[in-house]
Coordinates of C-alpha atoms in Angstrom, one line a residue:
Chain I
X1 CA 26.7 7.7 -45.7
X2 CA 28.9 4.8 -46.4
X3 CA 31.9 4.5 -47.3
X4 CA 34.3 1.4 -48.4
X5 CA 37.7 2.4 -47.7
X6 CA 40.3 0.1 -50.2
X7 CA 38.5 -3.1 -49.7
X8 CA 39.3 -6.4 -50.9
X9 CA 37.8 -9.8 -50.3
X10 CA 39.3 -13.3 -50.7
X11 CA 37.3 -16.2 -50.3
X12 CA 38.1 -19.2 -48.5
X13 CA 38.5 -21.6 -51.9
X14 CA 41.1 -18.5 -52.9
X15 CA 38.6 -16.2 -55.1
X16 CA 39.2 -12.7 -54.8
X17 CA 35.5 -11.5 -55.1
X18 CA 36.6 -7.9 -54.6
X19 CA 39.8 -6.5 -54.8
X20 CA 40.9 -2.9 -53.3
X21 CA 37.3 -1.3 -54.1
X22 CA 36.6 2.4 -52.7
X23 CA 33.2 3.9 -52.7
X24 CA 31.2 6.9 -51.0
X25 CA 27.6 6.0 -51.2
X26 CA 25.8 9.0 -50.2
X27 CA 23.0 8.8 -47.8
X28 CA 19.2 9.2 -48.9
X29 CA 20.1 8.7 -52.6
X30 CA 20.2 5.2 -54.0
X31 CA 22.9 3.7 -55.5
X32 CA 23.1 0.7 -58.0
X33 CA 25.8 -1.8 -58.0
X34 CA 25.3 -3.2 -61.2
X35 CA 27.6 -5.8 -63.2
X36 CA 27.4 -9.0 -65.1
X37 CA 27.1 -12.6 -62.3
X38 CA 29.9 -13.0 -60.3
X39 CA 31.3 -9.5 -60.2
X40 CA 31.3 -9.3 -56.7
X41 CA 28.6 -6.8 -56.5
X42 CA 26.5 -9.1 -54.0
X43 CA 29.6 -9.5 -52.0
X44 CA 29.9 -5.6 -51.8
X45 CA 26.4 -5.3 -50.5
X46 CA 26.8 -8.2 -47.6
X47 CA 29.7 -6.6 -46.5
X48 CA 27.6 -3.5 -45.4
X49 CA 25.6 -5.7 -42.7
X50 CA 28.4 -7.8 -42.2
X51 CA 27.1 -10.9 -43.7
X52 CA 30.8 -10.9 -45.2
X53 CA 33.9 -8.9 -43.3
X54 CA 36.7 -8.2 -46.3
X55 CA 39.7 -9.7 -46.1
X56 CA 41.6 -6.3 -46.0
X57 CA 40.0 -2.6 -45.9
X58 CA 37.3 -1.7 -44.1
X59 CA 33.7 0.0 -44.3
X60 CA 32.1 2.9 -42.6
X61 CA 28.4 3.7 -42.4
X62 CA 28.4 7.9 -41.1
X63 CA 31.8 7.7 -40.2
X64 CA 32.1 4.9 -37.8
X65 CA 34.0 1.6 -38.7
X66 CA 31.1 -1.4 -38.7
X67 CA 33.9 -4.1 -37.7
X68 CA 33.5 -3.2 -34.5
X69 CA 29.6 -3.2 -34.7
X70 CA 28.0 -7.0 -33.5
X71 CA 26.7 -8.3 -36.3
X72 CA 23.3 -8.9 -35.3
X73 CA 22.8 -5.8 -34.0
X74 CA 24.2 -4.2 -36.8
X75 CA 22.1 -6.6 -39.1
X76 CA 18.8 -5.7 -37.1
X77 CA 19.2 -1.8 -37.8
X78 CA 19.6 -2.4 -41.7
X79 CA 16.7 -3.0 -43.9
X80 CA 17.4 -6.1 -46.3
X81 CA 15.1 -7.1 -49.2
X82 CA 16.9 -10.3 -51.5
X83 CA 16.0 -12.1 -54.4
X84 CA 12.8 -14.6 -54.1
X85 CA 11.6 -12.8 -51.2
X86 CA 13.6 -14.5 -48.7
X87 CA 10.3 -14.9 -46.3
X88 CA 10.1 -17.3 -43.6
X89 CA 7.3 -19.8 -45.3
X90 CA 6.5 -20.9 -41.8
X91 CA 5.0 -17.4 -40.8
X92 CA 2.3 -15.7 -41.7
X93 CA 2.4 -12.9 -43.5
X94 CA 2.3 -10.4 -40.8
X95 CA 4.5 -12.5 -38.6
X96 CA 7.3 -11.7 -41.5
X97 CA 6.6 -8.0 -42.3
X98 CA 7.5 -8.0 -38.0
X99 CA 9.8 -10.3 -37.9
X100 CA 13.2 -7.8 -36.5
X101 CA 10.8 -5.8 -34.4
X102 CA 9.3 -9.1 -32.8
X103 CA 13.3 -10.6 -32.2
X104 CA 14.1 -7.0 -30.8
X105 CA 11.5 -7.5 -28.0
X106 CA 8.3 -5.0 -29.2
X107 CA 5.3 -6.2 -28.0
X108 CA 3.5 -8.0 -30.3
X109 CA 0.2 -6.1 -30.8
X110 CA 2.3 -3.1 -30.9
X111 CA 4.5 -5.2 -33.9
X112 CA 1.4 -6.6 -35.7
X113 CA -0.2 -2.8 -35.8
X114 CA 3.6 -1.5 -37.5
X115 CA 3.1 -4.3 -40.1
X116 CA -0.5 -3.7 -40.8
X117 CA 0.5 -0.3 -41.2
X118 CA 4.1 -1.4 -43.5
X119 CA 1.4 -3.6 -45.7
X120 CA -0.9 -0.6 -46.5
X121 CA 3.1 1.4 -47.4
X122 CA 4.0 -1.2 -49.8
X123 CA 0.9 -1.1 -51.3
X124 CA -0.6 -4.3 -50.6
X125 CA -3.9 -5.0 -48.8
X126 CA -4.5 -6.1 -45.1
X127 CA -6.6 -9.0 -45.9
X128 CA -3.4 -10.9 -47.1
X129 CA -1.8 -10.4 -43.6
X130 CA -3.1 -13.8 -42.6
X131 CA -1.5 -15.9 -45.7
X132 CA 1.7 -17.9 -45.9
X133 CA 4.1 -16.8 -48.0
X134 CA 3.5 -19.6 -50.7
X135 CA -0.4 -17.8 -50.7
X136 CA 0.9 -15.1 -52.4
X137 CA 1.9 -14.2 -56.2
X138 CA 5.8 -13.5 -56.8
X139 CA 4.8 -9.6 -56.8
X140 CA 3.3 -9.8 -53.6
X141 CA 6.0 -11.7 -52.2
X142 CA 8.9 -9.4 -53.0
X143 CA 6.3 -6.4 -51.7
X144 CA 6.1 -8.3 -48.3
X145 CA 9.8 -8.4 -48.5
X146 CA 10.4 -4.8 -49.0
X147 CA 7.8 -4.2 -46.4
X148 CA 9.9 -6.5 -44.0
X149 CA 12.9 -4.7 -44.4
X150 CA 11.1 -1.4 -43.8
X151 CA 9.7 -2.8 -40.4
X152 CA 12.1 -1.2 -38.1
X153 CA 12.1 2.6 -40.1
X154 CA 15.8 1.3 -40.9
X155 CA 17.9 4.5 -42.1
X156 CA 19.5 1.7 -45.1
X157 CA 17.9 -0.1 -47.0
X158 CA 20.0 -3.3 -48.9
X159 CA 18.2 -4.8 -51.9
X160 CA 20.1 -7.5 -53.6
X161 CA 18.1 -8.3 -56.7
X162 CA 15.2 -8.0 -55.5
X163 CA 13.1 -7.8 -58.6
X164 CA 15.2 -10.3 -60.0
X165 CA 12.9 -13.4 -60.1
X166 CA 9.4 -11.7 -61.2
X167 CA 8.1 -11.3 -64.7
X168 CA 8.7 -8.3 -66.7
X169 CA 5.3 -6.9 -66.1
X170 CA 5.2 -6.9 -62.0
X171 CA 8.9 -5.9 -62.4
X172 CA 8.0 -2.9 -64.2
X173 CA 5.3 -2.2 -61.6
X174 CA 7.4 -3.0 -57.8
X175 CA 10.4 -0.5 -59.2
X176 CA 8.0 2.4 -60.1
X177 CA 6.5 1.2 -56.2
X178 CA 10.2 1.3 -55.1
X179 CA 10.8 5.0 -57.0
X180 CA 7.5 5.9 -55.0
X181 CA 8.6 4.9 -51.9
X182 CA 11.8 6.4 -52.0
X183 CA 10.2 9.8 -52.8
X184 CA 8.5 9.8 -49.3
X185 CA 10.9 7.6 -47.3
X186 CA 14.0 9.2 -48.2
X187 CA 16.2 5.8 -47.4
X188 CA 19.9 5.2 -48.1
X189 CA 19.5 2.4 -50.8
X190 CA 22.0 0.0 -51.8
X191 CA 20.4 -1.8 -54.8
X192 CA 22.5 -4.8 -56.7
X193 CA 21.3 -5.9 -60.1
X194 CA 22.9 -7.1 -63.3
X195 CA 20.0 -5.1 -65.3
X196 CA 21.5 -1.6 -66.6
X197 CA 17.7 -0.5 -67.4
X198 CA 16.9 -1.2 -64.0
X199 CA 19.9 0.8 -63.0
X200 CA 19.3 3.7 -64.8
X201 CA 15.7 3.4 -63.9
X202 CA 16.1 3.4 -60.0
X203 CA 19.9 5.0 -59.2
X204 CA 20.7 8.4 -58.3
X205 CA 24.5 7.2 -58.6
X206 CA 25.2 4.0 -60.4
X207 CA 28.5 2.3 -60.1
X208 CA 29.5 0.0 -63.3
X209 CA 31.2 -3.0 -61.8
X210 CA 33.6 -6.0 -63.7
X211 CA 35.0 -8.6 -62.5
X212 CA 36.7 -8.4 -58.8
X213 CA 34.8 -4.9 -58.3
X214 CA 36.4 -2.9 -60.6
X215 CA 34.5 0.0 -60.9
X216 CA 34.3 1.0 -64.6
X217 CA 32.8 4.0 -64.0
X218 CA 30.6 5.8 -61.6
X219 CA 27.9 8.7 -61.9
X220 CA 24.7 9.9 -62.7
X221 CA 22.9 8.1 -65.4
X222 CA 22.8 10.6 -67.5
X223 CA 26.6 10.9 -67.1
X224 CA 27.5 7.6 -67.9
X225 CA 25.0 7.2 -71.1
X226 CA 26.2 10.6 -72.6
X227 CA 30.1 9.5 -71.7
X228 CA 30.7 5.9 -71.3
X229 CA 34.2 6.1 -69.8
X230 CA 35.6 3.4 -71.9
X231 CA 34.5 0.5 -74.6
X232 CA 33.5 -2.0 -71.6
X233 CA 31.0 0.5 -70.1
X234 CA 29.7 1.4 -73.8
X235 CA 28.7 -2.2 -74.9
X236 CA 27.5 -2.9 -71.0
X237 CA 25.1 0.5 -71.7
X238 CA 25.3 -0.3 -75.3
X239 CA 23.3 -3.7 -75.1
X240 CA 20.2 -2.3 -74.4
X241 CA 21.1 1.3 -76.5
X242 CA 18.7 -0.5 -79.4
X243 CA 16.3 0.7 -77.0
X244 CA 17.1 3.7 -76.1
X245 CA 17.5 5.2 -79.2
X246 CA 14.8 7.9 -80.8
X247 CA 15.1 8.1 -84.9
X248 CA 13.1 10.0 -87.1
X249 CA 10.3 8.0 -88.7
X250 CA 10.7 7.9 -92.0
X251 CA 7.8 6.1 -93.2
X252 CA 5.9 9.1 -91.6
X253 CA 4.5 12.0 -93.6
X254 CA 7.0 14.3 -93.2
X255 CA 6.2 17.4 -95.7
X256 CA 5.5 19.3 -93.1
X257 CA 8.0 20.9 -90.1
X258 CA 7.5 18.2 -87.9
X259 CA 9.7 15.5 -87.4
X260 CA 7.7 12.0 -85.7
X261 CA 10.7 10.2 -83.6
X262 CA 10.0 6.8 -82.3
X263 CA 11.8 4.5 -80.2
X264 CA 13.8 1.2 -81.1
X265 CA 10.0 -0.9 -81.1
X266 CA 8.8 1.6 -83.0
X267 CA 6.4 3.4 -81.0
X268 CA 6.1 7.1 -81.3
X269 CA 7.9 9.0 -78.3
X270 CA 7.5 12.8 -79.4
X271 CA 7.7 15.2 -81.9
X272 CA 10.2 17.7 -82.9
X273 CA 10.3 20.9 -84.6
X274 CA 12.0 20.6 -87.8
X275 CA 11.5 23.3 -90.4
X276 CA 12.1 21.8 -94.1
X277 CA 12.1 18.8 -92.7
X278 CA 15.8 18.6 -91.3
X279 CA 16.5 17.6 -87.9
X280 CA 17.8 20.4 -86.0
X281 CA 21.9 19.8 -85.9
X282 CA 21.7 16.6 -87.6
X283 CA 24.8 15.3 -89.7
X284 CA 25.4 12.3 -91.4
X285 CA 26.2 10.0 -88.6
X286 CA 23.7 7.5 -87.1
X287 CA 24.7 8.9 -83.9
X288 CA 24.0 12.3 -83.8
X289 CA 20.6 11.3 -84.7
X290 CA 19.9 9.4 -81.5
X291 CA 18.7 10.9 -78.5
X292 CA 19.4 9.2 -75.5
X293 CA 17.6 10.3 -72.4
X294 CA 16.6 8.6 -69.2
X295 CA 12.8 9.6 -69.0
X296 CA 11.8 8.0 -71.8
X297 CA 13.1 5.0 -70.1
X298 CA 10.7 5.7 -67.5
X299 CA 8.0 5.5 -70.1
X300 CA 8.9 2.4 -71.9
X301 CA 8.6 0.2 -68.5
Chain N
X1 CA -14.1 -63.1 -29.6
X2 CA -15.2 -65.2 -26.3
X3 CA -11.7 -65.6 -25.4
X4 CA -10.8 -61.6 -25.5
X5 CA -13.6 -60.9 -23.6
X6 CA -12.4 -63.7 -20.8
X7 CA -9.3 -62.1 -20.7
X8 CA -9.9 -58.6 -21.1
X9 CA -8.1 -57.3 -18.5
X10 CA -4.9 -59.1 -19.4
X11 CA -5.1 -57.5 -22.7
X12 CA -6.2 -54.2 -21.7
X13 CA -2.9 -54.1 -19.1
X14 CA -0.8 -55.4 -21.8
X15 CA -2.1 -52.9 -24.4
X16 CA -1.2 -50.0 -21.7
X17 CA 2.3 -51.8 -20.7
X18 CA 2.8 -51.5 -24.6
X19 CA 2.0 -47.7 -24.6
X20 CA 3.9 -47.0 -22.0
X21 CA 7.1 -48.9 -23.0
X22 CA 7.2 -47.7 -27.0
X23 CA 6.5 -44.1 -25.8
X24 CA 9.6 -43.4 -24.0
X25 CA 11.9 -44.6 -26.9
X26 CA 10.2 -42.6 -29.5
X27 CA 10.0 -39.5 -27.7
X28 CA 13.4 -40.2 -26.2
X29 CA 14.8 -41.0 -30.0
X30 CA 13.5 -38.1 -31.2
X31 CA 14.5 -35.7 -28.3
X32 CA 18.4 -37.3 -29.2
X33 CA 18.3 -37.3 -33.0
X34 CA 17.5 -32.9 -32.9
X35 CA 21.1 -32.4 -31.4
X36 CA 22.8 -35.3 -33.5
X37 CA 20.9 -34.3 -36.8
X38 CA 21.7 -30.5 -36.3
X39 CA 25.4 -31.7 -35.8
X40 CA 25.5 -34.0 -39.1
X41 CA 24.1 -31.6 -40.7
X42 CA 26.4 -28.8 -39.6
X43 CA 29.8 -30.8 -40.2
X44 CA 30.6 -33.1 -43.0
X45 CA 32.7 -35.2 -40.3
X46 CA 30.8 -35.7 -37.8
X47 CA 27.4 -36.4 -40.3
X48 CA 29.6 -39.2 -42.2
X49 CA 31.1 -40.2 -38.2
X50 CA 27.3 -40.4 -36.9
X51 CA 25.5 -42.0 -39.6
X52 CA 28.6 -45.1 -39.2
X53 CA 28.0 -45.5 -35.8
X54 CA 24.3 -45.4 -35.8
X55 CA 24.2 -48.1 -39.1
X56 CA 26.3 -50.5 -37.0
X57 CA 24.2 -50.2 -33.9
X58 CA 20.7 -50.7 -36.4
X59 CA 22.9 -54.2 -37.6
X60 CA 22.7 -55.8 -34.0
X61 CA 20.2 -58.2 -33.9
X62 CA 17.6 -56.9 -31.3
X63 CA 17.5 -60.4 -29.2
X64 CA 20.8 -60.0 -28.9
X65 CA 20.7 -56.2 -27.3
X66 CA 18.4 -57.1 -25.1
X67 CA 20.1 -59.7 -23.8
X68 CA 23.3 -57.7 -23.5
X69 CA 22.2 -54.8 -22.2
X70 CA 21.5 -56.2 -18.4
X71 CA 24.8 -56.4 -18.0
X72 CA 26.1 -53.3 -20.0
X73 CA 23.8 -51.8 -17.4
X74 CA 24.1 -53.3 -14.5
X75 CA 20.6 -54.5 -14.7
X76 CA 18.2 -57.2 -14.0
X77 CA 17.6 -59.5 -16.3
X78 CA 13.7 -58.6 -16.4
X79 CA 14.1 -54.8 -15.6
X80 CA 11.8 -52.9 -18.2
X81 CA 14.4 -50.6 -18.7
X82 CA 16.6 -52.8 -21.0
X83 CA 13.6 -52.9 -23.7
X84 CA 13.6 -49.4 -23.3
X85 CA 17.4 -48.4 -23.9
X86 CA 17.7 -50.9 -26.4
X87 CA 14.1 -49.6 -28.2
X88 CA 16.2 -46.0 -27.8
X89 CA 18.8 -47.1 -29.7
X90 CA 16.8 -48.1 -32.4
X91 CA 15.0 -45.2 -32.8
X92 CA 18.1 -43.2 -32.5
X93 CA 19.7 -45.5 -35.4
X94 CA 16.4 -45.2 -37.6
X95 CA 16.4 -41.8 -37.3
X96 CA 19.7 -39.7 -37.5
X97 CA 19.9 -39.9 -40.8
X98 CA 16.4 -38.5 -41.3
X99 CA 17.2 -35.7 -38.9
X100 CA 20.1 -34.7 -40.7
X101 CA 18.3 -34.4 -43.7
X102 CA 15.5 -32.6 -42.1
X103 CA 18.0 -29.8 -41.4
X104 CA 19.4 -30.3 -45.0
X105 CA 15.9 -29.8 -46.4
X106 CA 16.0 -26.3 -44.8
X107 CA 15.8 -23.7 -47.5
X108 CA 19.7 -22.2 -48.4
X109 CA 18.1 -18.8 -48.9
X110 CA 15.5 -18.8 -45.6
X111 CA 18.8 -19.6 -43.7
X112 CA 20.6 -16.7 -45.5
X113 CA 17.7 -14.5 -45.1
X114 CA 16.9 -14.9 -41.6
X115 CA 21.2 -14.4 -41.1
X116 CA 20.7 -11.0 -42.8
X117 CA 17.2 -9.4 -41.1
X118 CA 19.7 -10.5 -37.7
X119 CA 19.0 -13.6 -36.2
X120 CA 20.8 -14.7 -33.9
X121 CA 21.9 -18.2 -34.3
X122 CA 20.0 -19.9 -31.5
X123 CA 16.9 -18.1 -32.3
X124 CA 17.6 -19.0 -35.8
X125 CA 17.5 -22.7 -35.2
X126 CA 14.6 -22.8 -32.5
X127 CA 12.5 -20.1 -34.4
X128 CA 13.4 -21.6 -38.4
X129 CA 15.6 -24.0 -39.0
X130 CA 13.8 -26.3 -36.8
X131 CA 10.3 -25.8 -37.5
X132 CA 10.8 -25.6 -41.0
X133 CA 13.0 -29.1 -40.7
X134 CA 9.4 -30.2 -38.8
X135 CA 7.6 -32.2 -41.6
X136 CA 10.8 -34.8 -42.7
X137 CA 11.4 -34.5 -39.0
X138 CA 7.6 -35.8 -38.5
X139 CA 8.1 -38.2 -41.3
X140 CA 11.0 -40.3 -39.8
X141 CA 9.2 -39.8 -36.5
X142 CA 6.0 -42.1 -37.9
X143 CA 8.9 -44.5 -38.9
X144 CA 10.2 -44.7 -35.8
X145 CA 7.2 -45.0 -34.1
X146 CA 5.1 -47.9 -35.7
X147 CA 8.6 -49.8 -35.5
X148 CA 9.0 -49.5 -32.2
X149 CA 5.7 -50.5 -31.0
X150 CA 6.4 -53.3 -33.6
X151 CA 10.1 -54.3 -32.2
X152 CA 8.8 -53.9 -28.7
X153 CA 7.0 -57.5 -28.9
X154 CA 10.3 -59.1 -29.6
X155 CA 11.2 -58.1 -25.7
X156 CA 8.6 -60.3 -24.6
X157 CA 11.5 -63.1 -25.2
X158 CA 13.1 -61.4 -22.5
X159 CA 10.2 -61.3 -20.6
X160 CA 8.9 -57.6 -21.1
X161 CA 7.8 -57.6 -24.5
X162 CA 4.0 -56.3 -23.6
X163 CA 1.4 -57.7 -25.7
X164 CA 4.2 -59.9 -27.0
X165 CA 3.6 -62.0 -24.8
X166 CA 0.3 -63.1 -26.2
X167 CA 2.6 -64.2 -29.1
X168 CA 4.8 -66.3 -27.4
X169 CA 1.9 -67.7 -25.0
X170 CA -0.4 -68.6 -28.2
X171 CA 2.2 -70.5 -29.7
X172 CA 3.4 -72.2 -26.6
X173 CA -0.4 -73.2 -26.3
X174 CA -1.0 -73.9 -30.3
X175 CA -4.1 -71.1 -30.0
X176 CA -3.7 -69.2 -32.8
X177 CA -7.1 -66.9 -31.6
X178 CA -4.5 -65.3 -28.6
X179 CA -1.4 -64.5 -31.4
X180 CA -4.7 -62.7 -34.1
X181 CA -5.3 -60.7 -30.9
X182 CA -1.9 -60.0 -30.1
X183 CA -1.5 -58.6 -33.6
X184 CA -4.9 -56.5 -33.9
X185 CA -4.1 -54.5 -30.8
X186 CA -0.3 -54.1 -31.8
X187 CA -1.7 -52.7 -35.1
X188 CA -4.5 -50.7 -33.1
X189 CA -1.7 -49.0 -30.8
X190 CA 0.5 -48.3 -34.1
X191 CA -2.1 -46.9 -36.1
X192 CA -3.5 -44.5 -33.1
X193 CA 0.4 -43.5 -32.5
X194 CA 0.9 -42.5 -35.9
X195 CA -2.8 -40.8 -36.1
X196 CA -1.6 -38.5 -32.8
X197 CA 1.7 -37.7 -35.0
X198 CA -0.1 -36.5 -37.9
X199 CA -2.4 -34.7 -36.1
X200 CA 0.1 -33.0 -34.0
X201 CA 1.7 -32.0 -37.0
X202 CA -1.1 -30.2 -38.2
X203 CA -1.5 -28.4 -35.0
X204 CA 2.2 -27.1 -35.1
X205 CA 2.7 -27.2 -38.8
X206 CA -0.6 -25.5 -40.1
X207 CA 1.9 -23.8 -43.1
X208 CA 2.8 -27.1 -44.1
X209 CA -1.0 -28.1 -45.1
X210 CA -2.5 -25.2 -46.2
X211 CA -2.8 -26.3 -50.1
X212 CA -1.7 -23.3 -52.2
X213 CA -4.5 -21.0 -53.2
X214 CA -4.2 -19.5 -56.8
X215 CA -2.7 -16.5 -56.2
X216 CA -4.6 -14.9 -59.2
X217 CA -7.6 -15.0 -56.9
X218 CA -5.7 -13.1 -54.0
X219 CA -4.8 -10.4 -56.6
X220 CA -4.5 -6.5 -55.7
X221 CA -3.8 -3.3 -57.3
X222 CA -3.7 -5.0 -60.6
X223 CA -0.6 -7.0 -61.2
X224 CA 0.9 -7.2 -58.5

């Protein structure tokens, strides 16, 4: 569990990246920071391995205060993936994957056999253990990334846009990876993105952040699509709703009782049960005829 | 041809006098320039402080150094050692700029990453910022050394100048054969230097070479 207890953080040009932010981020779930560039949601994350100390307030991980924690210690014990991998492009591969276990003393061999091991978890295969980092695709990269910040079984795991700089194909494919993962691992994630579909996709909790680190509103996905709390969180959601949104097909043949929905590309997503031809419940509104759900977001990506 | 073979062994001792005088100042050079470039690199002051000092010292005419130095030093005229200090300074000069931007050639986010997986920040530098500055490092270094197993001739004016002197002998003697084989074997010595650079950056820099293999070809599990 970690919590941020009224935190705020002023940079040294005078920015106040996050001002007087409170959060409880359960442990084993994972919880997405997401908000537009320059929210401050990066600056939430660093603070929980100390990469940043707020100016004021201060952060807990299961009840003890981390300002009293060394930093590299700290840092060692927490798993970090970033953005374009982050890898050393000097080591090999398996030198990266055991890169905090090799600086925390573990015999190599021992080390190397925890990475082959991390490599086959991520789903990647052993032979690339002997490349350099620029070897690999961008999918491979960000795999040997997550599989570095696995290396020392961390209990969190920080992820700071990690998927951020691959196309939309391998994207698609490392966060159904990272959904798998998380299923058997059972990490405390803390995962920053500016994607809401990603958000929905991979949080248990997501936390809706503007500028400073004002949380707009926090929850469940489901939560915040079926009640944006205000008109900010309802156009952020709202961008992608095209999307989202199941309508009847009309140019289907609909004499029958079945209604064909299909989603904002137009591809069928499921049938309903509509005797005479009337959506169950259905008004006049636009609205009441969209159905907004988070698996089918699971099926689109 | 006749005449190298007559005076082989004044040659061959000169060649070695010239590989052991230009060694010290490049390895000492480059052995000063890690601190210094780290430093300029680290500090806006001290880099713009540095790279002042070090462009005044490159402006002194190197006759002139060596024949100050003996008494900056204490030293005899003749004493090897002024050639040395004076090719150290060079070397220093030539390179502190190129060390600081071997550091500044580090990658922003390798830094940042290897702050957040917890290095520490002497293993940091050892372990990646230097390595990874290695290949500008190794660039300036070549620099360095084929001009200072060029510059070292000019301290055969001052009487240790190593196969120099077969410059200043063939022109005192009008025998233009003795300066051609003065040059060849200063070239020789400078070409084998740089050679033993490039190949000891191979050895300690194998990422640096490898040439990028499609990565289509290294595919698994489908996309990824």
């Amino acid at each position: 569990m970690i919590e941020f207890h009224g935190v705020s953080k002023r940079f040294a040009d005078g920015t106040l990246a996050v001002d007087d932010f409170s959060l409880l981020i359960p442990s084993r779930k994972t919880t997405v920071l997401v908000g537009s560039s320059g929210c401050g949601k990066t600056t939430l994350l660093r603070m929980i391995n100390r990469m940043v100390d707020p100016t004021s307030g201060y952060v807990d991980i299961d009840g003890d205060g981390i300002a009293a924690m060394p930093p590299v210690s700290l840092r060692r014990s927490i798993g970090y993936v970033m953005q374009n991998s982050g890898l050393l492009p000097h080591r090999k591969v398996i030198d990266n994957v055991a890169t905090v276990p090799l600086l925390t003393g573990v015999p190599k061999k021992e080390a190397h056999a925890r990475a082959l091991e991390l490599l086959d978890t991520v789903g990647l295969d052993r032979s690339l253990a002997d490349r350099y980092p620029s070897q690999l695709s961008g999918g491979q990269q960000q795999r040997v990334g997550v599989a570095r910040g696995l290396a020392v079984n961390p209990n969190i795991l920080l992820m700071d846009e990690p998927f951020g700089a691959v196309d939309p194909i391998v994207r698609a494919d490392l966060q159904h990876e990272l959904i798998r993962l998380q299923r058997d691992l059972d990490k405390t994630v803390v995962f920053v993105t500016h994607d809401i579909d990603e958000a929905f996709l991979l949080g248990d909790q997501v936390v809706i952040l503007q500028v400073g680190a004002h949380i707009e509103q926090q929850g469940a996905p489901s939560d915040i699509l079926a009640n944006p709390a205000n008109e900010f969180v309802a156009d952020f959601v709202g961008s992608a709703r095209g999307k989202r949104r199941l309508m009847v097909d009309e140019t289907a043949d609909s004499r029958g009782d079945d209604l064909v929905l299909i989603d904002g590309a137009g591809y069928p997503a499921g049938v309903v049960d509509a005797p005479g031809g009337v959506l169950p419940g259905a008004g006049s509104s636009p609205k009441s005829r969209s159905i907004s759900n988070k698996t089918d977001q699971a099926g689109d990506a | 041809m006749q005449w190298l073979w007559e005076n082989r062994d004044l040659v061959f001792g000169l060649s070695l006098e010239h590989v052991r005088l230009s060694v010290i100042p490049i390895i000492g050079g480059f052995i000063a320039c890690i601190p210094l470039g780290w430093l300029a690199n680290r500090f806006r002051m001290t880099r713009a402080i540095q790279l002042t000092i070090f462009g005044i010292l490159f402006t002194i005419p190197s006759l002139a150094l060596f024949v100050t130095l003996p008494s900056v030093l204490g030293t005899k005229i003749l004493n090897p050692i002024n050639v040395v200090v004076a090719l150290t300074i060079y070397a220093i000069a030539i390179m502190v700029r190129g060390a600081a931007d071997a550091f500044a050639s580090v990658p922003r986010d390798v830094i940042e990453s290897a702050n957040a997986v917890g290095f520490s920040s002497a293993s940091r530098f050892w372990t990646v910022e230097f390595p990874l500055a290695g290949p500008v490092l190794l660039a300036n270094l070549r620099v360095v050394s084929v001009t200072t197993v060029s510059l070292l001739s000019v301290g055969a004016l001052v009487g240790n100048g190593a196969l120099g002197y077969l410059f200043i002998n063939g022109y005192q003697r009008d025998f233009p054969t003795e300066i051609m084989i003065g040059i060849v074997f200063t070239l020789v010595i400078a070409v084998v230097f740089d050679q033993i650079l490039v190949l000891i950056g191979r050895i300690l820099m194998p990422w640096a070479r490898r040439p990028r293999r499609s990565p289509r070809a290294l595919m698994v599990r489908g996309a990824a």
